[in-house]
Amino acid sequence: MDIKRLNRKKVIIIGGDGFCGWPTTLHLSRQGYEVVIVDNLSRRNIDNELEVESLTPIKPLGERIKVWQELTGHKIRHININIAEDYEQLLQVLNDEKPGTIIHFAEQRSAPYSMKSPRHKRYTVNNNINGTHNLLCAISESELDIHLVHLGTMGVYGYGTAGVKIPEGYLEVEVITDKGERVEQEILYPTNPGSVYHMTKSQDQLLFQYYNKNDQMRITDLHQGIVWGTNTEETKLDERLINRFDYDGDYGTVLNRFLMQAALDYPITVHGTGGQTRAFIHIQDTVRCIQLAIENPPQKEDRVMIFNQMTETHRIEDLAKMVRELTEGEIAYVQNPRKEAAENELHVKNDLFLSKGLKPTTLNQGLLREVSEVAKRYAHRADLSKIPARSVWTKDQQPGVPEEREAAIEKSRL
Amino acid sequence: MDIKRLNRKKVIIIGGDGFCGWPTTLHLSRQGYEVVIVDNLSRRNIDNELEVESLTPIKPLGERIKVWQELTGHKIRHININIAEDYEQLLQVLNDEKPGTIIHFAEQRSAPYSMKSPRHKRYTVNNNINGTHNLLCAISESELDIHLVHLGTMGVYGYGTAGVKIPEGYLEVEVITDKGERVEQEILYPTNPGSVYHMTKSQDQLLFQYYNKNDQMRITDLHQGIVWGTNTEETKLDERLINRFDYDGDYGTVLNRFLMQAALDYPITVHGTGGQTRAFIHIQDTVRCIQLAIENPPQKEDRVMIFNQMTETHRIEDLAKMVRELTEGEIAYVQNPRKEAAENELHVKNDLFLSKGLKPTTLNQGLLREVSEVAKRYAHRADLSKIPARSVWTKDQQPGVPEEREAAIEKSRL
Ligand SMILES: NC(=O)c1ccc[n+]([C@@H]2O[C@H](COP(=O)([O-])OP(=O)(O)OC[C@H]3O[C@@H](n4cnc5c(N)ncnc54)[C@H](O)[C@@H]3O)[C@@H](O)[C@H]2O)c1
Ligand SMILES: NC(=O)c1ccc[n+]([C@@H]2O[C@H](COP(=O)([O-])OP(=O)(O)OC[C@H]3O[C@@H](n4cnc5c(N)ncnc54)[C@H](O)[C@@H]3O)[C@@H](O)[C@H]2O)c1
């Protein structure tokens, strides 16, 4: 069989207009990669649906790309394809571009959004599973030896296994045979997803396992922690390159939300007791990790390579207190709209990225202040009524709204 | 909250026109259940696509239902809905009918069909995952305390774990904590699916686990072995009630195919060495097991209840020899078009059904002869060119066609 030549320095970034995808695009472009973005702009359409905007004034993708080229001379192209639907076009793009790597960010990524209604649950399953499966199918059909890098989430692990440091994808277990012998096995870490969104990420793992086995596909799955921060070296170069900053109850993620709330003089809303521990990574490290993943592809005969893409873990309440110190905000404890353990421990391995040379950027006053300043600069763009988390996991649960605030919001509506 | 009253003796059978669904419909109808079939007749359309028909002359669903009512006085209704697409109608049906139980057979169920082409892979994923998810979503939205009984497959287990009897869904393992302590855990049996079809069944398990956890849904998942036979007590009552008999390379399953091949004087085609061991169940036991599952629902707080729905295991080569004895056929060893282990052991627990009172119908000369006679009776309906398994797992593999036959088929085409 003819080995089709790939363009090793060409990368297709699916979801390259999003919060992680855009800074990754710029970072790789600057590192000398030719980048083609595939994105159907669905995330911007969801902003329309939710009647909310990024706190930062993001520019249309065409303008972003133009500014980047003017500034750096590097060309980026955008192809508008819905990967969950436009299979033939997706295949055509692979055959035309023959990229060495595809980075796949293109999933509906908000847990609360995935729980808003049956329509949102169904959209999330359909978009994420068909999108990811179409991509695998197209790579297989193209017969190109492309390295697929996918963004998964630490959330699939379910924050559950008492006393066991969360491994990178695979868990060593012992099984007792019928004859009473102990046999060691390494299995995909048994997932325990906490929302429809997280469930789709667990299902993705089975898709990857299968196509890797059947088609010897090279796949790297990055189980990412909660990303915080907004700027990277490249997005700072020009205001028109600015990255998304999601602050609303559906897409805003915890640390960024705290910093934004404090900057807006809104109570720092802690869900439940705040005893949940979560894994974090700064957006600057996200883009570095992805470059490391691209540059260290698995061998053809390897199983799916799974990295934990995170640098530190924190209790939510501790983060809230840290932000309070920094900003003199106040904390409000509200009902937890999610169905999850009130308290949990979390210890995570991230040896793989460390071994590839990652120097973690951990939480520090300087960086927190930087994000807080971005939030203040654009505070006038915020719609306060969009801050509370209103999506609930079951009909018996309550949205996470500080009481006085609900009253104030109601009043402002009259 | 108002507890909505369910009709305990009403069952919705999704996929009730299919090979397992139709005899189940008749069996439950005769047992006094009110049965509503939901089926979009996609299986009959696939027959059109593949230009093949059931070896037995099955009647249109409307006629089947009419004959049953004339014969027994029992009424069955049919609603034509594609559950992977028509969500609102599906929800409406649940709200209108308020069934105590839903039995879900409605998935694309052929592994070779799921591997034919990218289109077939994508159809299988889309149909099975969106269909199953829509159903879960609709049950959740209806707020009805419906018991969902789903047909899974033994194939998700991957025929792999050396020396461990395959448990019913959950595996006990020991994990070693960071402090060196051993902790026992029960996990969903780690799947190792061998085709896109089997992969969708593994993904289904995650859907069930999630909705059971989040919505306290009662779910029974029946991991079924390969079904053989064609008639049940009810389908025998009138020729117009006859059940499907799939004999083609995509939908025909192994033991039935051997019996049909022998009846047609076609070589009994064994894929590879025939060293694969598989689990089996007769169609008469399928319908009994399903009744047992309906009548023993899990409690609301239970996890997903998983039964292995099989009665015996056999090596493929042994089955071929048994059929040869019975029919004086000849065996042809052909290339295995599937990517699977050449040989495997398989020991399976089925204690749950035995404990509920199942008296297994195992392979015996009488039953084999009965199937063989059905095959002979309708042999004139067979299209010999449809017998070989032509769907291959990767482009490097070969279809399972006996050589002389390929030549003969070619000749007959000239
Ligand atoms: N942001 C986080 O904190 C975080 C944490 C862990 C994992 N992740 C994962 O990283 C990935 C990227 O996250 P993000 O925060 O950048 O999300 P995002 O929503 O900002 O970006 C996703 C991008 O993909 C595009 N997209 C979605 N569906 C598409 C489709 N069918 N066809 C084409 N384009 C499509 C959207 O338009 C959007 O531009 C996701 O898979 C997410 O699950 C994110
Ligand atoms: N036949 C076997 O040997 C076997 C073995 C193990 C498990 N199973 C499982 O048992 C179930 C039934 O198998 P079968 O052999 O009866 O299959 P089948 O193909 O004969 O029947 C499936 C029925 O579901 C209907 N259907 C499919 N998709 C639908 C949709 N989206 N909306 C509405 N109806 C739809 C089809 O029209 C068909 O009538 C399947 O889930 C299969 O995986 C079967």
Tab-separated table of C-alpha atoms and ligand atoms in Angstrom, chain A residues 14-23 37-46 64 79-86 104-110 123 126-128 130-132 150-155 197 201 204 222-228 243-244 246 251 253-254 279 281 283 286 309, ligand 1:
chain	number	residue	atom	x	y	z
A	14	ILE	CA	-11.400	21.600	15.040
A	15	GLY	CA	-13.104	24.025	17.387
A	16	GLY	CA	-10.338	26.561	16.788
A	17	ASP	CA	-12.652	29.507	17.450
A	18	GLY	CA	-13.345	28.434	21.054
A	19	PHE	CA	-11.901	29.297	24.424
A	20	CYS	CA	-9.073	26.735	24.274
A	21	GLY	CA	-8.953	26.431	20.492
A	22	TRP	CA	-8.236	30.046	19.644
A	23	PRO	CA	-5.165	30.511	21.865
A	37	ILE	CA	-9.392	25.916	11.695
A	38	VAL	CA	-12.546	23.849	11.250
A	39	ASP	CA	-15.361	25.379	13.276
A	40	ASN	CA	-19.093	25.803	12.683
A	41	LEU	CA	-19.291	28.738	15.108
A	42	SER	CA	-21.912	26.891	17.142
A	43	ARG	CA	-20.450	28.298	20.351
A	44	ARG	CA	-21.210	31.839	19.182
A	45	ASN	CA	-24.716	30.711	18.264
A	46	ILE	CA	-25.165	29.334	21.759
A	64	ARG	CA	-9.186	37.645	14.258
A	79	ILE	CA	-13.429	26.184	7.040
A	80	ASN	CA	-16.995	26.279	8.362
A	81	ILE	CA	-18.109	22.670	8.747
A	82	ASN	CA	-20.351	21.001	11.288
A	83	ILE	CA	-18.368	17.851	11.959
A	84	ALA	CA	-21.403	16.132	13.489
A	85	GLU	CA	-23.264	16.513	10.177
A	86	ASP	CA	-21.082	17.331	7.192
A	104	HIS	CA	-10.293	18.069	18.354
A	105	PHE	CA	-11.831	20.686	20.655
A	106	ALA	CA	-15.227	20.692	18.945
A	107	GLU	CA	-17.673	19.461	21.532
A	108	GLN	CA	-20.459	21.060	23.508
A	109	ARG	CA	-18.455	21.475	26.676
A	110	SER	CA	-20.696	22.891	29.383
A	123	TYR	CA	-27.991	18.158	21.358
A	126	ASN	CA	-25.718	14.080	19.199
A	127	ASN	CA	-23.108	16.787	18.631
A	128	ASN	CA	-20.354	15.207	20.692
A	130	ASN	CA	-21.558	11.954	16.110
A	131	GLY	CA	-18.900	14.638	15.747
A	132	THR	CA	-16.183	12.544	17.318
A	150	HIS	CA	-8.598	15.067	21.654
A	151	LEU	CA	-9.610	17.127	24.637
A	152	GLY	CA	-11.265	15.065	27.305
A	153	THR	CA	-11.991	16.016	30.861
A	154	MET	CA	-10.834	15.067	34.329
A	155	GLY	CA	-14.552	14.973	35.098
A	197	TYR	CA	-21.729	16.318	29.039
A	201	LYS	CA	-16.694	12.220	27.220
A	204	ASP	CA	-15.692	9.156	23.537
A	222	LEU	CA	-5.971	14.842	27.093
A	223	HIS	CA	-8.037	14.647	30.252
A	224	GLN	CA	-8.060	18.285	31.089
A	225	GLY	CA	-8.806	19.993	34.384
A	226	ILE	CA	-10.804	23.217	34.680
A	227	VAL	CA	-9.135	25.890	32.614
A	228	TRP	CA	-8.743	29.333	34.128
A	243	ASN	CA	-9.808	35.334	23.999
A	244	ARG	CA	-13.302	34.428	25.276
A	246	ASP	CA	-17.254	33.077	29.828
A	251	TYR	CA	-20.289	28.312	30.455
A	253	THR	CA	-16.088	27.889	34.982
A	254	VAL	CA	-15.408	28.170	38.631
A	279	ALA	CA	-8.185	19.975	39.153
A	281	ILE	CA	-4.809	24.377	34.618
A	283	ILE	CA	-4.882	28.542	29.661
A	286	THR	CA	-3.200	24.320	28.003
A	309	GLN	CA	-3.731	17.813	31.576
C	1	LIG	N1	-12.832	25.100	29.156
C	1	LIG	C1	-12.516	24.206	30.091
C	1	LIG	O1	-12.380	24.522	31.278
C	1	LIG	C2	-12.321	22.772	29.711
C	1	LIG	C3	-11.946	21.864	30.722
C	1	LIG	C4	-11.766	20.530	30.384
C	1	LIG	C5	-11.941	20.117	29.083
C	1	LIG	N2	-12.303	21.017	28.112
C	1	LIG	C6	-12.506	20.513	26.754
C	1	LIG	O2	-11.755	21.242	25.828
C	1	LIG	C7	-12.465	21.367	24.593
C	1	LIG	C8	-12.567	22.828	24.206
C	1	LIG	O3	-13.219	23.540	25.265
C	1	LIG	P1	-13.511	25.099	25.137
C	1	LIG	O4	-13.653	25.620	26.511
C	1	LIG	O5	-12.530	25.707	24.217
C	1	LIG	O6	-14.966	25.054	24.469
C	1	LIG	P2	-15.653	26.123	23.486
C	1	LIG	O7	-17.097	25.840	23.505
C	1	LIG	O8	-15.199	27.501	23.826
C	1	LIG	O9	-15.038	25.732	22.057
C	1	LIG	C9	-15.506	24.673	21.286
C	1	LIG	C10	-15.455	25.094	19.821
C	1	LIG	O10	-15.878	23.985	19.013
C	1	LIG	C11	-16.837	24.447	18.056
C	1	LIG	N3	-17.742	23.308	17.761
C	1	LIG	C12	-18.585	22.656	18.608
C	1	LIG	N4	-19.263	21.692	17.964
C	1	LIG	C13	-18.843	21.714	16.680
C	1	LIG	C14	-19.184	20.948	15.527
C	1	LIG	N5	-20.112	19.966	15.581
C	1	LIG	N6	-18.558	21.217	14.355
C	1	LIG	C15	-17.617	22.210	14.288
C	1	LIG	N7	-17.267	22.973	15.352
C	1	LIG	C16	-17.875	22.729	16.533
C	1	LIG	C17	-17.538	25.622	18.713
C	1	LIG	O11	-18.090	26.532	17.764
C	1	LIG	C18	-16.406	26.239	19.535
C	1	LIG	O12	-15.729	27.239	18.795
C	1	LIG	C19	-13.827	20.727	24.814
C	1	LIG	O13	-13.850	19.437	24.279
C	1	LIG	C20	-13.948	20.684	26.322
C	1	LIG	O14	-14.755	19.616	26.727
C	1	LIG	C21	-12.491	22.334	28.402
